Coordinates of C-alpha atoms in Angstrom, one line a residue:
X1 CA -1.6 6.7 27.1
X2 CA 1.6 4.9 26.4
X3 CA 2.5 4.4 23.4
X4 CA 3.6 0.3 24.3
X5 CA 0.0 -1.0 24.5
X6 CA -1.3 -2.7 21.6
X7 CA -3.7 -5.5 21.1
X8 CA -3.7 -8.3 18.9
X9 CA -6.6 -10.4 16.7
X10 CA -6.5 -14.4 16.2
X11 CA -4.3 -14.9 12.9
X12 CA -6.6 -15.7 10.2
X13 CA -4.7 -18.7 8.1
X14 CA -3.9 -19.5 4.7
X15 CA -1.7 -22.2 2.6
X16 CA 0.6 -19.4 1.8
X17 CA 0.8 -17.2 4.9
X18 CA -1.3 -15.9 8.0
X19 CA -3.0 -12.2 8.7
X20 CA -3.8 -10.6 11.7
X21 CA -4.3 -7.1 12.7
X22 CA -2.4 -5.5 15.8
X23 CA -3.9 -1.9 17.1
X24 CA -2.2 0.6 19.5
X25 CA -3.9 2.5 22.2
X26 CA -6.3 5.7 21.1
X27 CA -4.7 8.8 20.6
X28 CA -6.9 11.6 22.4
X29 CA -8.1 12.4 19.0
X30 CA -9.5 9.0 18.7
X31 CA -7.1 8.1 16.2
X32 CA -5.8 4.1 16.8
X33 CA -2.5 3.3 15.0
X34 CA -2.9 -0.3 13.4
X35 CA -1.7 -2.5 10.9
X36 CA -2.6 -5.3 9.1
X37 CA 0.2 -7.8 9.4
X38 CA 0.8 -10.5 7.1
X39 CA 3.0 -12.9 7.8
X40 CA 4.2 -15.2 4.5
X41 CA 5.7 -18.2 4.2
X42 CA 9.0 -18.6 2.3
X43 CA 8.2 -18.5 -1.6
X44 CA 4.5 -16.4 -1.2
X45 CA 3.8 -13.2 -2.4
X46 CA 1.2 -10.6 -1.7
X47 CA 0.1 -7.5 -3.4
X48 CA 0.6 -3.4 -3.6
X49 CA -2.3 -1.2 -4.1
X50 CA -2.1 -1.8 -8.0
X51 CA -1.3 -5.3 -8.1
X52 CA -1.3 -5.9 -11.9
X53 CA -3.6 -7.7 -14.4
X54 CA -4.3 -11.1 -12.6
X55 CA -3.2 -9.7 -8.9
X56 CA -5.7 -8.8 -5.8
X57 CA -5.7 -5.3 -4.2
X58 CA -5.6 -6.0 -0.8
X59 CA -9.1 -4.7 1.1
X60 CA -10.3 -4.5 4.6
X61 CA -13.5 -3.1 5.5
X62 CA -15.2 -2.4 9.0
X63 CA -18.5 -3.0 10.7
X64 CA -19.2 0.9 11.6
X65 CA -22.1 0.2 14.1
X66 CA -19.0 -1.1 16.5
X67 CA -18.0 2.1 17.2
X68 CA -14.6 2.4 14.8
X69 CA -14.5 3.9 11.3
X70 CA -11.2 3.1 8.7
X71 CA -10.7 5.6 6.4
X72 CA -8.2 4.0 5.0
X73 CA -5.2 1.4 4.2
X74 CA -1.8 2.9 3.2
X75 CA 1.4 0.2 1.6
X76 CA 5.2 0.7 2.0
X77 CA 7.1 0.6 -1.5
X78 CA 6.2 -2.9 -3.3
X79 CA 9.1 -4.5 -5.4
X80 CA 7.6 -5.5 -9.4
X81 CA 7.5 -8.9 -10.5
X82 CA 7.8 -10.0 -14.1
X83 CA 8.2 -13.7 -14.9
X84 CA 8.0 -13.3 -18.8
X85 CA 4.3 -13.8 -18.5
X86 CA 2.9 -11.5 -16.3
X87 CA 4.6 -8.6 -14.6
X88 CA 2.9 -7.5 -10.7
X89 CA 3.6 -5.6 -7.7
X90 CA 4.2 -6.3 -4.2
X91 CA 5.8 -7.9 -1.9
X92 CA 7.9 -11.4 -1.4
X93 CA 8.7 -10.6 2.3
X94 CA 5.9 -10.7 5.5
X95 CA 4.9 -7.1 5.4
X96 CA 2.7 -4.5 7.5
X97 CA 0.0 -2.4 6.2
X98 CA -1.2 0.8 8.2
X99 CA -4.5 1.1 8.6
X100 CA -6.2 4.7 9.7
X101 CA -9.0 3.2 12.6
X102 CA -10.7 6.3 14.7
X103 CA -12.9 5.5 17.6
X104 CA -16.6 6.7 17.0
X105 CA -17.0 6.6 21.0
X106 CA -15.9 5.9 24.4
X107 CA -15.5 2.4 26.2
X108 CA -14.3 -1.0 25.3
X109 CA -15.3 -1.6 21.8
X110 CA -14.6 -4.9 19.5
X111 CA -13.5 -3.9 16.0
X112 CA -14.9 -6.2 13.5
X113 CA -12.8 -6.2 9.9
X114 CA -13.4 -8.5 6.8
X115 CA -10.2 -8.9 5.1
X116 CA -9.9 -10.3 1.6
X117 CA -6.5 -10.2 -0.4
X118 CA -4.3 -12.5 -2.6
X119 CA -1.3 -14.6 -1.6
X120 CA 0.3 -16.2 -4.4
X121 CA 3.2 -18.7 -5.3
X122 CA 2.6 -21.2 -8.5
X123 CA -0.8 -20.3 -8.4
X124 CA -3.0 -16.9 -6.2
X125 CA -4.8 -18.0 -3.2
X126 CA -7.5 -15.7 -2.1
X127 CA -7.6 -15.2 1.7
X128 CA -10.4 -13.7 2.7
X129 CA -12.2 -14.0 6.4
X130 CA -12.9 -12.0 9.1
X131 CA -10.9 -10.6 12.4
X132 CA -12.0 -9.5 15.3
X133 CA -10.1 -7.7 17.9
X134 CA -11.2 -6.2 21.5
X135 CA -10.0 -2.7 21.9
X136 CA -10.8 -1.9 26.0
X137 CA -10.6 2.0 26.9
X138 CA -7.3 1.6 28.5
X139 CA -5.8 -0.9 26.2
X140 CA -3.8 -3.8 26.0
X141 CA -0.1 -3.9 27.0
X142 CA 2.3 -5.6 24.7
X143 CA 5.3 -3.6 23.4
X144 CA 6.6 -5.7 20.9
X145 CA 3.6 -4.9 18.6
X146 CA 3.4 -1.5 19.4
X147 CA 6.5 -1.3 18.3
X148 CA 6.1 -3.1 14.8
X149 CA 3.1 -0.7 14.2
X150 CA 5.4 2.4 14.6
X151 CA 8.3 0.1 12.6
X152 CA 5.2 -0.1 9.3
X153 CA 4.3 3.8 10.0
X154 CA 8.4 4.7 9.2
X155 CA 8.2 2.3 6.5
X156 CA 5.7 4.3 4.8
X157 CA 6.7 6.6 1.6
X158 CA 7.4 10.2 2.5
X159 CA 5.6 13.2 1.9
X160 CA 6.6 15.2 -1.2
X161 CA 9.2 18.1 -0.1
X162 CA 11.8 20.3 -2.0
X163 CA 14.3 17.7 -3.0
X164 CA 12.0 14.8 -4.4
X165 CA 8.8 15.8 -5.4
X166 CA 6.3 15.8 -8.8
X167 CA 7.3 18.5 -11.3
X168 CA 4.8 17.8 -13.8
X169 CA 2.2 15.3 -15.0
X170 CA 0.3 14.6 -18.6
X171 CA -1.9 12.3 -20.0
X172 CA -2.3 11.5 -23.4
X173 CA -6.1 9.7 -24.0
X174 CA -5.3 9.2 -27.9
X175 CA -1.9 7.4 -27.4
X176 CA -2.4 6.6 -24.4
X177 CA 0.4 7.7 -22.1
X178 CA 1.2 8.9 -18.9
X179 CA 4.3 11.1 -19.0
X180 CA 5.6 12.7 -15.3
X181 CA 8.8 14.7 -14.5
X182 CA 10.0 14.0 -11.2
X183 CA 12.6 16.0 -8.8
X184 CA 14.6 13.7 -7.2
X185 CA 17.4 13.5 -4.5
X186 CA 20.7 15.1 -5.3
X187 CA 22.4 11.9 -3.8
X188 CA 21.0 9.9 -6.4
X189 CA 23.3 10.4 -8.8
X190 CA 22.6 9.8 -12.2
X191 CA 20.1 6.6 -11.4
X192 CA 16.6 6.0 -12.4
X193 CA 14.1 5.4 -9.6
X194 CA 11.4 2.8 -9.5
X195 CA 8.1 4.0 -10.1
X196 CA 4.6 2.4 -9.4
X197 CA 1.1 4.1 -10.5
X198 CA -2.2 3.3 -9.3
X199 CA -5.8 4.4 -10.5
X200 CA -9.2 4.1 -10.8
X201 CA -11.1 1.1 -11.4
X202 CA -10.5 -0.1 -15.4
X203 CA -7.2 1.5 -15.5
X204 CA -4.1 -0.6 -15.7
X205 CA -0.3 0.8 -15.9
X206 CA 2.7 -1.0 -17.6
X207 CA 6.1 -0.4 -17.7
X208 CA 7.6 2.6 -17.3
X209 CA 9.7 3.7 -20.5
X210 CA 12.1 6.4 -21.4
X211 CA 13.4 6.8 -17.7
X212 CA 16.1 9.8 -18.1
X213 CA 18.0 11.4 -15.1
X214 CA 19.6 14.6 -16.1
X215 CA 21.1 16.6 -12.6
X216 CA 18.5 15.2 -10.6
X217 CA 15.5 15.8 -12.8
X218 CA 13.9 12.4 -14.1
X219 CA 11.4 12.5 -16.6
X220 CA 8.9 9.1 -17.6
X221 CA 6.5 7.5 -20.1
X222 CA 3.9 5.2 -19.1
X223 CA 1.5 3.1 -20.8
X224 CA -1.8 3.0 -19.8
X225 CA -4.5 0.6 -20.4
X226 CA -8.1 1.7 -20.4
X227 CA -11.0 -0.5 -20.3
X228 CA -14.3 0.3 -22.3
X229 CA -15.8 1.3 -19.3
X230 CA -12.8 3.1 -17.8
X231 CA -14.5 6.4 -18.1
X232 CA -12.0 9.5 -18.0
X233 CA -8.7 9.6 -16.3
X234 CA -9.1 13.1 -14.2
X235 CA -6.9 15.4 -12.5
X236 CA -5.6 13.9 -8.8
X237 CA -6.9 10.3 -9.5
X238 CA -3.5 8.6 -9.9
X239 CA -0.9 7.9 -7.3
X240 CA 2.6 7.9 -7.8
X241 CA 5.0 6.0 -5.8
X242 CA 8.4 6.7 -6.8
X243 CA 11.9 5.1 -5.0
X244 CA 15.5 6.2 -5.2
X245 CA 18.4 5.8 -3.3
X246 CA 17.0 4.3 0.1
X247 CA 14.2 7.2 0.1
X248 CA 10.7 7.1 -1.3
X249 CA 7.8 9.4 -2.4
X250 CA 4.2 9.0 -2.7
X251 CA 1.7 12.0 -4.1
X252 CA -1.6 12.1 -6.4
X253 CA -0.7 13.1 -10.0
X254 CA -2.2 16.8 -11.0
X255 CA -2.5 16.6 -14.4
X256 CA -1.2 19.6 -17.0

């Protein structure tokens, strides 16, 4: 099908910015490339995946007996915020988040999502509603959104590869660090990228200390915070997000 249809739900409203979500035509393995655009207004924030002590991980879910599954919601690289008082990630521009929709079977189907995330100035604003959007067999054409759904997929964080990648990972339970070695682009110089972690539920990551680039390879310390209930961190359960020199790199942390 071409790749120029897309289809569109109502924008669901907010004091601080509106939400919608735009979805391409089926690939013929089902798969329907979509994102969930938010549009803020001038001032507003929103969140990354782990949006700090007093932020809201954005969420979507879907109503499966329509006939379309999500298995998942991916972010581009978030900036960090730290007025002083509390330090967050995300983003202070509109943004697009990719979500992974699959039809479950043929025809026109309506996909039904509940949305709930935080958009914050002074104060955080919970928006949280629900969006429908009809999704015919032969879809919808509008080419200016399939194109911003292919802009959010390239926006994404690459795939580790042989010049920017994970070396190692550790985690200390007792003191209660995270300490990673990173490979990093040769370009780069002798800068220090930007790194974001997120993790299980009851896990919370500060400030990354003791950044060192030495001839590409970068080596970190992170504190973690651990709720009485936070259980143990394991192997894989961590994501890194690292950014350097224009690029970026996401992969799960395999612990030593």
């Amino acid at each position: 099908m071409p790749g120029a249809e897309a289809a569109q739900s109502e924008w669901l409203r907010s004091e601080g910015g509106d939400v919608r979500i735009v979805a391409d035509s089926a690939g013929d393995d089902g798969t329907i490339p979509a994102i969930l655009d938010i549009r803020l207004k001038p001032g507003w924030k929103t969140y990354w995946l782990e949006p700090g002590a007093s932020g809201i991980t954005p969420q979507v879910t879907v109503d499966a007996g329509a006939g379309i599954s999500l298995s998942g919601l991916r972010f581009p690289p978030p900036r960090t915020f730290d007025d002083g008082v509390v330090r967050y990630t995300g983003y202070d521009q509109s943004v697009a988040f990719p979500l992974a929709l699959k039809r479950e079977k043929p025809g026109d189907l309506m996909l039904e999502a509940s949305v709930f995330l935080g958009i914050c100035k002074d104060i955080c604003i919970p928006v949280q509603g629900k969006l429908t959007l009809a999704l015919p067999q032969n879809g919808v054409e509008n080419p200016l959104d399939g194109a911003r759904i292919k802009a959010a997929i390239a926006a994404l964080p690459e795939k580790p590869s042989d010049d920017f990648k994970l070396a190692s990972a550790s985690f200390d339970p007792a003191a209660k660090r995270l300490r990673v070695a990173l490979t990093v682009p040769a370009n780069a110089g002798g800068a220090t990228p930007d790194l974001f972690l997120a993790g299980p539920p009851g896990y919370g990551f500060g400030k990354p200390e003791k950044i060192t680039n030495v001839d590409g390879q970068v080596t970190a310390e992170v504190p973690v915070r651990v709720s009485s209930k936070g259980g143990a961190l394991k192997s894989g359960a961590v994501l890194l997000l690292a950014r350097i020199g224009g690029r970026s790199m996401e992969t799960p942390l395999a612990f030593d």
